[in-house]
Coordinates of C-alpha atoms in Angstrom, one line a residue:
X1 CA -33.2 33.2 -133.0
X2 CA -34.6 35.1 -130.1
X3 CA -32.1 33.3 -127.9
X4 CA -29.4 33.9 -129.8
X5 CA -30.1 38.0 -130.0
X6 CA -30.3 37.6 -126.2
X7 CA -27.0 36.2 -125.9
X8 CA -25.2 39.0 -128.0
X9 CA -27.4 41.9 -126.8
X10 CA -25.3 40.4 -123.6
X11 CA -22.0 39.9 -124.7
X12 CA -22.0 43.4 -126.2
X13 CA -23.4 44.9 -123.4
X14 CA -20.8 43.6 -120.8
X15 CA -18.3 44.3 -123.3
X16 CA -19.6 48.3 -122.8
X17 CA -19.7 48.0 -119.5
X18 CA -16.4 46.6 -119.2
X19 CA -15.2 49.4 -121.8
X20 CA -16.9 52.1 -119.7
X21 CA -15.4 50.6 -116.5
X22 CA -12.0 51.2 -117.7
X23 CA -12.0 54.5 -119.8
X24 CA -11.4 56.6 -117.0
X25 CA -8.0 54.8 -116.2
X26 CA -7.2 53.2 -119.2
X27 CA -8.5 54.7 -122.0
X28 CA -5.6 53.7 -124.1
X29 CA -4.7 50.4 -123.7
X30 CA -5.6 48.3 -126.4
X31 CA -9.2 46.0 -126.8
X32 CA -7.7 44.1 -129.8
X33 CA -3.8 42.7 -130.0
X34 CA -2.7 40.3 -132.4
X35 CA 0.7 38.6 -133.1
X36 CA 2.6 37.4 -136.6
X37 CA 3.9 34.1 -134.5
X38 CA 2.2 31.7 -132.1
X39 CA 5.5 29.7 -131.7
X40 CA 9.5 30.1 -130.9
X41 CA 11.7 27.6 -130.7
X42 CA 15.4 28.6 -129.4
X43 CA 18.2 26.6 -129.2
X44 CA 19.9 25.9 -125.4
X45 CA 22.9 28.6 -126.4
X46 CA 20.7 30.8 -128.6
X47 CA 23.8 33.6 -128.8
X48 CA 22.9 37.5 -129.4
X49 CA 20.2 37.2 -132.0
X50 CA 17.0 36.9 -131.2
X51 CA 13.7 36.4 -133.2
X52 CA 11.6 39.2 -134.8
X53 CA 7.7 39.1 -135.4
X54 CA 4.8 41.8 -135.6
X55 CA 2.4 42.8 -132.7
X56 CA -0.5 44.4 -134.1
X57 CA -3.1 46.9 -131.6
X58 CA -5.5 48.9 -131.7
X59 CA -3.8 51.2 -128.7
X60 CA -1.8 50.8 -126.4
X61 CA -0.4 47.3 -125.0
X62 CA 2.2 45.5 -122.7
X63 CA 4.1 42.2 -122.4
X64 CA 5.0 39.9 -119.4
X65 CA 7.6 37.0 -119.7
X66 CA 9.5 35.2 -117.6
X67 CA 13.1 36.3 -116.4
X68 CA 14.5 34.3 -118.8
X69 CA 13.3 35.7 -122.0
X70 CA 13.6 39.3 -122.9
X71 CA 11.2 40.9 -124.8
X72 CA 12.5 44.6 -126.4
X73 CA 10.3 46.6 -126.8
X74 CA 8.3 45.4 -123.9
X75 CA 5.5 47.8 -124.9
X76 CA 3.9 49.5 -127.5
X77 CA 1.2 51.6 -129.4
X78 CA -1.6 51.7 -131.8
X79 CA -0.6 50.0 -135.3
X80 CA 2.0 47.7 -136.1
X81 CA 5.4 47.2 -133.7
X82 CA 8.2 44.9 -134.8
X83 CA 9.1 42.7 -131.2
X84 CA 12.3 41.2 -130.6
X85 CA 12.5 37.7 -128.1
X86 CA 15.8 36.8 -126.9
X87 CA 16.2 33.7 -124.7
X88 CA 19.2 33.3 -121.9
X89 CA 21.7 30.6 -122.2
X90 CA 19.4 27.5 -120.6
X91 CA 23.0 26.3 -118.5
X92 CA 23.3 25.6 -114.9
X93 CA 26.3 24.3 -112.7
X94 CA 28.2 25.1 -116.7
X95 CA 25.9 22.3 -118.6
X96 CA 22.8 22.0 -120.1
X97 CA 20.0 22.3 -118.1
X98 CA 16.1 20.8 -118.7
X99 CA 14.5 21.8 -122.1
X100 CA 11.8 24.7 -120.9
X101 CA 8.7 26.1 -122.5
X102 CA 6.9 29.2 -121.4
X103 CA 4.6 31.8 -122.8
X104 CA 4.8 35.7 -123.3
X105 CA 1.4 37.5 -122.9
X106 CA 1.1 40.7 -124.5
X107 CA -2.5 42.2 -123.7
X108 CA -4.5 45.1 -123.5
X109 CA -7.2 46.3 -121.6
X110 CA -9.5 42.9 -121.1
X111 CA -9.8 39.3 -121.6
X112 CA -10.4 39.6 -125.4
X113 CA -7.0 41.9 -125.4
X114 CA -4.8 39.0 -125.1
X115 CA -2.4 36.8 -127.2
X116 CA 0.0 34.3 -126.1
X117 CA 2.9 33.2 -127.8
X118 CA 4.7 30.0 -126.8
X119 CA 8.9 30.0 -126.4
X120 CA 10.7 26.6 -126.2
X121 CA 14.1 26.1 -125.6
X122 CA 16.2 23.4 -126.0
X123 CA 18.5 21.6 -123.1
X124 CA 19.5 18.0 -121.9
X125 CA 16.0 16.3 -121.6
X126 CA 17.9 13.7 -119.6
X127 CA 18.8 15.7 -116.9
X128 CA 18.1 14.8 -113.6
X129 CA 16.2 11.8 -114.2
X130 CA 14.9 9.8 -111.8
X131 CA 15.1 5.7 -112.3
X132 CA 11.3 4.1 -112.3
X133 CA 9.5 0.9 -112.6
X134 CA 8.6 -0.2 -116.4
X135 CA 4.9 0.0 -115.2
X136 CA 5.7 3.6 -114.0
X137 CA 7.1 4.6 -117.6
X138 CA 4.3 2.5 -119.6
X139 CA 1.5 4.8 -117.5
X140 CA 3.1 8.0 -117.5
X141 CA 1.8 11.1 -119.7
X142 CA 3.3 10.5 -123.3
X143 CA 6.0 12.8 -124.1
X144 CA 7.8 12.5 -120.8
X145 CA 11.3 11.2 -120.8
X146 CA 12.1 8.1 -118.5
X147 CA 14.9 6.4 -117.2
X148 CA 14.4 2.4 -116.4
X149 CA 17.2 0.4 -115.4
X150 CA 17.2 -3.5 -115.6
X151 CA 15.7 -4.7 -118.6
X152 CA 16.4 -7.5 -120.5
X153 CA 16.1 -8.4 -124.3
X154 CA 13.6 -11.0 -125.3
X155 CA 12.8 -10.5 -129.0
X156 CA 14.9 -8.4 -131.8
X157 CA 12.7 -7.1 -134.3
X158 CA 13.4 -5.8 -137.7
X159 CA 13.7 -2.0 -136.4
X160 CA 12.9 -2.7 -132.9
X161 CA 13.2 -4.7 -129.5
X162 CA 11.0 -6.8 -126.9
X163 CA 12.3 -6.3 -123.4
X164 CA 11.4 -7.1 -119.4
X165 CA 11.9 -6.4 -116.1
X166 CA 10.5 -9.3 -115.0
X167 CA 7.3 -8.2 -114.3
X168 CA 5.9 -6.5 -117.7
X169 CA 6.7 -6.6 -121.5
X170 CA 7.9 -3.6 -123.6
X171 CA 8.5 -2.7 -127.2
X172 CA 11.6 -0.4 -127.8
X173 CA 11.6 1.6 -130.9
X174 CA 14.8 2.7 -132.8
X175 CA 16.8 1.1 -130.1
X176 CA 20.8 2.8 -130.3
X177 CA 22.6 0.1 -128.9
X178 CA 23.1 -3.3 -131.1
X179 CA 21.8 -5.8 -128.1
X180 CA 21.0 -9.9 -128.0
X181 CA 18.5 -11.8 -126.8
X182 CA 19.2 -12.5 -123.2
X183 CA 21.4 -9.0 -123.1
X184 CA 20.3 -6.5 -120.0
X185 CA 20.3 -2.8 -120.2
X186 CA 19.5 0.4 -119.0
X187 CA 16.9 3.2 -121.1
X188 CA 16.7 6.5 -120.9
X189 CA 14.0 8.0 -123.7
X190 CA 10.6 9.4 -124.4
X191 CA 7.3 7.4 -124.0
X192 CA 4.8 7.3 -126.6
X193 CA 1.2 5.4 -127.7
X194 CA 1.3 4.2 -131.4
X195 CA -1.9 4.2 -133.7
X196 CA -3.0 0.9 -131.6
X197 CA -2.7 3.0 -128.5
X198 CA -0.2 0.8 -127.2
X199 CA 2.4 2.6 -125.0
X200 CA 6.2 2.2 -125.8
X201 CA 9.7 3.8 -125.0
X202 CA 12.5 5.2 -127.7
X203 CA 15.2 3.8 -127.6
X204 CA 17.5 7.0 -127.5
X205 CA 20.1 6.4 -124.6
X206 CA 20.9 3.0 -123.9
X207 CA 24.0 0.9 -121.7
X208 CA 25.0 -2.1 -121.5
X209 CA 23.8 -3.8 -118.1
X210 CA 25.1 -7.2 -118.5
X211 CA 23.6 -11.1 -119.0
X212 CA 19.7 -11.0 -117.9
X213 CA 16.8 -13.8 -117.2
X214 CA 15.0 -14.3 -120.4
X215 CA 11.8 -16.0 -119.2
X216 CA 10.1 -19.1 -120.6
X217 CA 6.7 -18.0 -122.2
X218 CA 3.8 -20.5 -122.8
X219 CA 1.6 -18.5 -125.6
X220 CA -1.8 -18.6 -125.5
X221 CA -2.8 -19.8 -129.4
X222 CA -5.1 -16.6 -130.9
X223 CA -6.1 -18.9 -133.8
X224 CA -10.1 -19.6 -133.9
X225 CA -10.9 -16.3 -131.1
X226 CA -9.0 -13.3 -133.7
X227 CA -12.1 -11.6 -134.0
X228 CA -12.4 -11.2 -130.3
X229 CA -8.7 -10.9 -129.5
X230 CA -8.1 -8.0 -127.5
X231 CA -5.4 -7.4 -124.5
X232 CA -4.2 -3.9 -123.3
X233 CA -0.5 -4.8 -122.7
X234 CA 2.0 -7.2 -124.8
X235 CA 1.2 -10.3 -124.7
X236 CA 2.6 -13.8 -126.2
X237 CA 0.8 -15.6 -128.9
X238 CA 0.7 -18.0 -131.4
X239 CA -1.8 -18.0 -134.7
X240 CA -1.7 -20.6 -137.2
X241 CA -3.0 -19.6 -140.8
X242 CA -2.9 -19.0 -144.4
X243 CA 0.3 -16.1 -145.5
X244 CA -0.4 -14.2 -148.1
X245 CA 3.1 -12.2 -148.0
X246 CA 1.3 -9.5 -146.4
X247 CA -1.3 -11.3 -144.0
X248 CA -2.5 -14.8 -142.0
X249 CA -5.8 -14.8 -142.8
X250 CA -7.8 -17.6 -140.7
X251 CA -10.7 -19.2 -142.3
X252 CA -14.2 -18.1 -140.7
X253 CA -12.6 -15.2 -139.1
X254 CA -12.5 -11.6 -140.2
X255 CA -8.9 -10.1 -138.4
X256 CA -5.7 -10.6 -140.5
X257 CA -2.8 -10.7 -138.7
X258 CA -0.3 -8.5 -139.4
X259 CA 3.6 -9.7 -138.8
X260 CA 4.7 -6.1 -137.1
X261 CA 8.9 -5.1 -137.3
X262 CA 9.3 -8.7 -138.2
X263 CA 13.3 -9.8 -138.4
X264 CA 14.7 -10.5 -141.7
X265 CA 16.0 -13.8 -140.3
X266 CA 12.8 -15.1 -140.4
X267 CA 12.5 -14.8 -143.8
X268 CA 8.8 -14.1 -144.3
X269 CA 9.1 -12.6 -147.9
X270 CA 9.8 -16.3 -149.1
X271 CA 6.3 -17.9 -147.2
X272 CA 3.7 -16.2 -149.3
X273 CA 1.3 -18.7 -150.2
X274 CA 2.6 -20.9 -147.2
X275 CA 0.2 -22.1 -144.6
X276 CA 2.4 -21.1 -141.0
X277 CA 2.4 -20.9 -137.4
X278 CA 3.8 -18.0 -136.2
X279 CA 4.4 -16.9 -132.4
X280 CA 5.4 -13.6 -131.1
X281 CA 4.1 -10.5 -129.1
X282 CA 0.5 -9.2 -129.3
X283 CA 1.1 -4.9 -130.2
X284 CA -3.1 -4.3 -131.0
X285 CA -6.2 -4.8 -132.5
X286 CA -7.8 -2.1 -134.8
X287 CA -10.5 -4.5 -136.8
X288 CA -9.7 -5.6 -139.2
X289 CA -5.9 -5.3 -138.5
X290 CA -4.7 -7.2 -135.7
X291 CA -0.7 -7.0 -135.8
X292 CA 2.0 -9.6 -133.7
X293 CA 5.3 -8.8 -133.3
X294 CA 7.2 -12.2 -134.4
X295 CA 9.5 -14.2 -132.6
X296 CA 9.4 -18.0 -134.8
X297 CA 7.8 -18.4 -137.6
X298 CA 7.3 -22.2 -138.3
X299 CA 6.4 -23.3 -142.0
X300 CA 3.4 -25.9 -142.4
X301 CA 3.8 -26.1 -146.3
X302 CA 3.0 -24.2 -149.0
X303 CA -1.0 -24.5 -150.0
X304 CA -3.5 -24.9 -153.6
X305 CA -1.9 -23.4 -157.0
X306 CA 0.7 -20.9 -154.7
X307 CA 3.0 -24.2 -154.4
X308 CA 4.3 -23.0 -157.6
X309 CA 5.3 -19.5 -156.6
X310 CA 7.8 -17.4 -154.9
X311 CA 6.4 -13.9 -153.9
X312 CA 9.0 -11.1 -153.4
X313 CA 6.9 -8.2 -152.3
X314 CA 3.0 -8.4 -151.7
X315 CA 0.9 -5.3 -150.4
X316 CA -3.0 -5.0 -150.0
X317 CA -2.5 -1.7 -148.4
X318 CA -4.7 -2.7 -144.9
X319 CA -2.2 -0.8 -142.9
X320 CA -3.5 2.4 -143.8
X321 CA -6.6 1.8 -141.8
X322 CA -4.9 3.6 -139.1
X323 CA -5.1 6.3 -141.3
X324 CA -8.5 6.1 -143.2
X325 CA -10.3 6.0 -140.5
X326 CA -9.1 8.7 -138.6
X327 CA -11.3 11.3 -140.0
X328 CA -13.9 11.7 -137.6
X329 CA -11.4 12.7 -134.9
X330 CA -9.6 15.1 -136.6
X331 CA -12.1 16.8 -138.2
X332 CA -11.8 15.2 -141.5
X333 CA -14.3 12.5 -143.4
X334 CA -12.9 9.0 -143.4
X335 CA -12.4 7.0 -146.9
X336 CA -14.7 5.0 -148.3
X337 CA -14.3 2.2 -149.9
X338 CA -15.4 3.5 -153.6
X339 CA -14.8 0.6 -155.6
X340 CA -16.6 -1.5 -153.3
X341 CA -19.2 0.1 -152.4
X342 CA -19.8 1.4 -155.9
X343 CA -19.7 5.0 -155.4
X344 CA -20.1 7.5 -158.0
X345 CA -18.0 9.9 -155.4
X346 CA -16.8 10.4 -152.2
X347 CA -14.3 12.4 -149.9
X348 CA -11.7 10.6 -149.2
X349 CA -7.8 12.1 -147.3
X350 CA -5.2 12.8 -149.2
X351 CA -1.9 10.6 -148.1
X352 CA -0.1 14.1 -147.2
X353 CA -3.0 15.4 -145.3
X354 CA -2.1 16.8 -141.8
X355 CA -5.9 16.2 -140.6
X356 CA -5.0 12.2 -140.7
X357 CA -2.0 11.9 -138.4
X358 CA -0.8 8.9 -136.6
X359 CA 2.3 9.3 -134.3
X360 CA 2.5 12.6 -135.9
X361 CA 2.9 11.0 -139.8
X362 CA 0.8 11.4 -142.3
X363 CA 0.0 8.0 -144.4
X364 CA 2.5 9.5 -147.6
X365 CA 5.2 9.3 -144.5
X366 CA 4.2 5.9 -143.5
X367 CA 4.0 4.5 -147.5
X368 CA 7.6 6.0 -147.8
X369 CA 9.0 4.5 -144.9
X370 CA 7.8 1.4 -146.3
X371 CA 9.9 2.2 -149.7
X372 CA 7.3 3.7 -151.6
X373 CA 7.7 6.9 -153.4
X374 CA 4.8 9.3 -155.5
X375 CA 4.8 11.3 -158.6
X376 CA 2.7 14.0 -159.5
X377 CA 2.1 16.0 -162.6
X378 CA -0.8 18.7 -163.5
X379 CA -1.5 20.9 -167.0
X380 CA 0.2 23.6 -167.6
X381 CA -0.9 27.2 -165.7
X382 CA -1.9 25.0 -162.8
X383 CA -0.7 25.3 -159.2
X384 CA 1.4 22.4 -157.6
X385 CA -1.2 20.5 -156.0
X386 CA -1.4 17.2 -154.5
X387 CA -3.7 14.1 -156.6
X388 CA -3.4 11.3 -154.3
X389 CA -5.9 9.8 -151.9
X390 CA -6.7 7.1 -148.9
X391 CA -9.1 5.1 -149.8
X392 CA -10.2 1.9 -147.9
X393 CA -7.9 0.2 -147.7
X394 CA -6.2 1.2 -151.1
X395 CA -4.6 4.4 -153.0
X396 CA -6.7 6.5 -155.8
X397 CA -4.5 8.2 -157.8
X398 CA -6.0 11.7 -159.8
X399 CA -8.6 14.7 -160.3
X400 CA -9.2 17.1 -162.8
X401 CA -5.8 18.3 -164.6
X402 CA -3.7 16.3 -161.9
X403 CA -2.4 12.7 -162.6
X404 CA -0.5 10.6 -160.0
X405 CA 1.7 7.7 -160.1
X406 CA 3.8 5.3 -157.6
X407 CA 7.2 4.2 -157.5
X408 CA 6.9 0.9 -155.8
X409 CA 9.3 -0.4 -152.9
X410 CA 13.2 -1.9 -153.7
X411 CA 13.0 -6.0 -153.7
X412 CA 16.0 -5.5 -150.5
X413 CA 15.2 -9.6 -150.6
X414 CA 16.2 -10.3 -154.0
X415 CA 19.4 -11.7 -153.9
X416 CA 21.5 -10.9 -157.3
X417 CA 20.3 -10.7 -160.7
X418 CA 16.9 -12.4 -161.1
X419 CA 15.0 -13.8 -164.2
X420 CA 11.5 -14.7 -164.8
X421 CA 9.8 -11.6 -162.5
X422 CA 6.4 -10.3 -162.6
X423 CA 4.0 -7.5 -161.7
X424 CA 0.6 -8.5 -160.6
X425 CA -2.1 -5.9 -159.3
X426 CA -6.1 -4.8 -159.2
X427 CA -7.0 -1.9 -160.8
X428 CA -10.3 0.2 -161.4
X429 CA -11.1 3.3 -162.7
X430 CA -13.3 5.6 -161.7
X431 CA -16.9 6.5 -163.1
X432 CA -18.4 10.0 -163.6
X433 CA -21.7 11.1 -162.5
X434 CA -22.8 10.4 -165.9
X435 CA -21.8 7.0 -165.3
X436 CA -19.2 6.9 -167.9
X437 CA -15.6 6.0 -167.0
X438 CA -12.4 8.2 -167.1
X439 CA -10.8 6.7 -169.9
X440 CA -7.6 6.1 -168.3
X441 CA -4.6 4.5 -169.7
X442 CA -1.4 3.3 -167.6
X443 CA 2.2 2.4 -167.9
X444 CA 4.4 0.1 -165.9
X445 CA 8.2 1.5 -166.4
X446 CA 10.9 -0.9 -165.3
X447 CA 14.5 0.2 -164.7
X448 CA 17.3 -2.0 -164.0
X449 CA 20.3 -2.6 -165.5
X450 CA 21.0 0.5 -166.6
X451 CA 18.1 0.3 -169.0
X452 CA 14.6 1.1 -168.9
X453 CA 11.6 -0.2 -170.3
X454 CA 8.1 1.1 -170.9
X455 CA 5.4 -2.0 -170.8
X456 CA 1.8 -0.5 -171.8
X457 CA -0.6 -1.7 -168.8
X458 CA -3.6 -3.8 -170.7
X459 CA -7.4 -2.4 -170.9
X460 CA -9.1 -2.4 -167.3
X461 CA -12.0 -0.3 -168.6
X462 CA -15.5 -1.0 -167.8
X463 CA -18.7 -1.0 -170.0
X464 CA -20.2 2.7 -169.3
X465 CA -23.0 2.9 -166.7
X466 CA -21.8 -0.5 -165.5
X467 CA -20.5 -1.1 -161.3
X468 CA -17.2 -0.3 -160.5
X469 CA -15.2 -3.6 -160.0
X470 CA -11.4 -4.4 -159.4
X471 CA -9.8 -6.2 -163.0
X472 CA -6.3 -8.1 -161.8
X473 CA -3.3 -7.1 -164.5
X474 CA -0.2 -9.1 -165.0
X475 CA 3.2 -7.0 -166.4
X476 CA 5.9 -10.2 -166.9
X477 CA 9.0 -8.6 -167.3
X478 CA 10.3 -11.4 -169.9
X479 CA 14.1 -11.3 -170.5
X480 CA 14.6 -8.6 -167.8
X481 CA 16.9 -9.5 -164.6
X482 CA 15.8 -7.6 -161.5
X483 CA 17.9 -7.3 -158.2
X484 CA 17.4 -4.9 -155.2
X485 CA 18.4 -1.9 -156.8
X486 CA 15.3 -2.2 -160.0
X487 CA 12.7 0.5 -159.9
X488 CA 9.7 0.2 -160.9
X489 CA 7.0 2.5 -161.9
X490 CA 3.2 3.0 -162.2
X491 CA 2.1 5.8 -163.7
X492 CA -0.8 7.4 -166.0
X493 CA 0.5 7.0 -169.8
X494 CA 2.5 10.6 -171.4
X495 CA -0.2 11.9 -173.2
X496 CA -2.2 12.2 -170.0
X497 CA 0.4 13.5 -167.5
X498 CA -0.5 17.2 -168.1
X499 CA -3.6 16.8 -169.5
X500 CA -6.8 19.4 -168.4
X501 CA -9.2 16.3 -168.7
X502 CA -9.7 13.9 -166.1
X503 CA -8.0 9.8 -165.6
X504 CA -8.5 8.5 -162.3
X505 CA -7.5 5.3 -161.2
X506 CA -7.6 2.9 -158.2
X507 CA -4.6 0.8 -157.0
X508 CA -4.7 -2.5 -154.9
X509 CA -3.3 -5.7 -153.8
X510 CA 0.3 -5.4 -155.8
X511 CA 2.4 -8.5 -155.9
X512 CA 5.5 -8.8 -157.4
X513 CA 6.6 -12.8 -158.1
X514 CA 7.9 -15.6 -160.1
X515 CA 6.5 -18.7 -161.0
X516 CA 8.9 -21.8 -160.2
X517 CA 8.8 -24.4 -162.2

């Protein structure tokens, strides 16, 4: 304590000192200015109109910019004064020039008298850009647009693209130009480092280059080392295991590998249960998760009581571990795994949180561009709120006078009407302090057709004061055809949407599949 009344007996005695220093010559500039906006963003041709905010003193103040912003007025008094920025046309030789950022400082009479607000304008971010190696672009700061000429396809993906120079390996992202394998281009586009901090370029300007070398890999087999598996660039592998739909899972090892932006020609939704060899590009390791990017996909046979079944869609959710475990970084607390650690509670994110951000998506972001989509409801008199959580790795849906439900992804695989479908997934709900359990009920609503149907999800409730533990629940959709445009539904039953009391629920592993006969 003494140390600390030391340090502010300081601070306030340079700040008189400072204060005293000054009066004679500028005793009314300001000691405290403020600002309504920390931001502008302006267009490359902003026209006449520029953008208003509030700069708010205690005295006098003035501004500095560079001399291509105006700011009007450029000074001001005590109280509140409404600013105008305007930005110049960002042109030169009568075209776009560079995108530019700089920042107006409007400041009083010291250091704690001064407030920054950031302008960026728009241009050609491909201007004047200089070719460089792939190595150059993969090591350069993210953000910074590159230009690389000669590389050559080697893998299509489902949304992306492997390519080479020869030298190193590549993953394009939302590439704009339809290429083959063996097909050379040139890039221009932004480099980035994805949630496995593995660098990569956008795909955003593109040419056609010609015919390239695809080289002839040798992969190194992953198989009995996944738990140790770990390389800092892409590189090309094989792993041979058990496919669940979602992941190969090896026996006696802990990593799952993930098939990341796989092709739709390989036709992975129709292996679950299948024991296969797949080979294809290293992208990361964040344990448990290890994901490949697939090139072949070679089927060993289907294995145990899964012969019998063809799995459409299958999700256990361990993507979002990305996102769960972010919190310590960002200032948040990571999920827990509630259920199975049997916690009474815990603080978990919320999917839409903006503490939990990877590649600047929250996990909401991430579950939609999967397909997904979320509903949310709340008694009445209450404010729009959100009810929807990461756990680890799975979804909690609910709190107090907020229930949540899920829309779950299209079957885009399904090919016409089919029969004979069903909904398979774990569910818990969640205990109270007191150790009883919300008594919550759910519904599975199917549409397709035309029609829709309600099917009441059976009991999963536990014996009060028991541990928390997953039940699996089976919907069969009997005498319904599904096809790719179905929707289907998990939700908390009516007379709970807006209820005041409290029906939480856990959601994991969801399947949806048919038994062949």
């Amino acid at each position: 304590m003494k140390k600390f009344n030391i340090f502010v007996f300081a601070i306030v005695a340079l700040m008189g000192c400072v204060i005293t220093s000054c009066k004679d010559d500028e005793t009314n500039l300001s000691r405290a200015v403020l600002t309504s906006v920390s931001n502008l963003d302006f267009t490359s041709e902003p026209g006449e109109y520029g953008q208003m905010f509030t700069v708010t003193s205690d005295g006098d103040w003035v501004s500095e910019a560079p001399e291509w912003i105006t700011v009007t007025p450029a000074t001001g008094h005590a109280g509140q004064t409404e600013v105008t920025v305007y930005a110049a046309p960002n042109y030169r030789d009568n075209a776009e020039d560079k995108p530019r950022t700089a920042e107006v400082i409007f400041k009083g009479r010291n250091i704690w008298s001064v407030t920054k607000v950031k302008v960026s304008q728009g241009g050609d971010k491909f201007r004047d850009l200089e070719d460089m190696t792939l190595n150059q672009a993969l090591t350069i700061d993210n953000g910074t647009v590159v230009s690389v000429k000669g590389l050559t396809v080697v893998l299509n993906g489902g949304k992306g693209l492997v390519a080479t120079d020869g030298n190193s390996f590549v993953y394009i992202k939302n590439p704009v130009l339809p290429v083959t394998v063996g097909q050379k281009f040139n890039l221009q586009g932004e480099k980035a480092t994805d949630n496995m901090k593995f660098s990569f370029l956008n795909g955003e300007r593109m040419t056609d280059a010609g015919i390239g070398t695809v080289p002839t890999l040798t992969a190194v087999d992953i198989t009995e080392n996944l738990d140790k598996t770990k390389y800092n660039t892409l590189t090309f592998v094989s792993v041979t295991g058990s496919f669940d739909g979602s992941v190969i899972s090896v026996e006696g090892q802990n990593c799952g590998v993930y098939p990341e932006d796989a092709s739709s020609e390989l036709k992975l939704n129709k292996l679950a249960g299948h024991k296969i060899q797949m080979t294809g590009f290293y992208a990361g390791t964040a344990a448990p998760v290890i994901k490949v990017i697939p090139s072949e996909v070679v089927d060993l046979g289907a294995e145990g009581e899964e012969t019998n079944e063809e799995v459409y869609f299958f999700d256990d959710f361990e993507y979002l571990e990305s996102w769960s475990a972010l919190g310590n970084e960002n200032g948040a607390k990571p999920a827990a795994d509630i259920v199975g650690s049997d916690m009474k509670s815990t603080t978990q994110p919320q999917i839409t949180s903006e503490k939990c951000l990877i590649e600047g998506r929250t996990a909401e972001q991430e579950l939609k561009e999967r397909g997904y989509d979320f509903l949310r409801w709340h008694a009445a008199g209450e404010p729009d709120g959100d009810c929807i959580y990461i756990q680890r790795n799975y979804l909690k849906f609910g709190k107090g006078k907020y229930q949540g439900g899920v829309v779950l992804p299209k079957l885009q695989s399904l090919e016409g009407k089919v029969e004979g479908i069903s909904l398979s997934m774990d569910l818990c709900t969640q205990r109270q302090g007191s150790g009883v359990f919300d008594p919550t009920e759910l519904v599975v609503v199917l549409e397709t057709g035309g029609e829709k149907t309600e099917y009441e999800v059976p009991s999963f409730a536990l014996p009060d004061n028991s541990q928390m533990a997953w039940t699996n629940i089976k919907i069969e959709f009997k005498g319904k055809s599904l096809d790719k445009d179905s929707k289907i539904t998990i939700r908390n039953a009516d007379s709970q949407l807006k209820s005041t009391k409290t029906y939480r629920w856990h959601l994991d592993n969801v399947k949806l599949s048919k038994l062949i006969k």
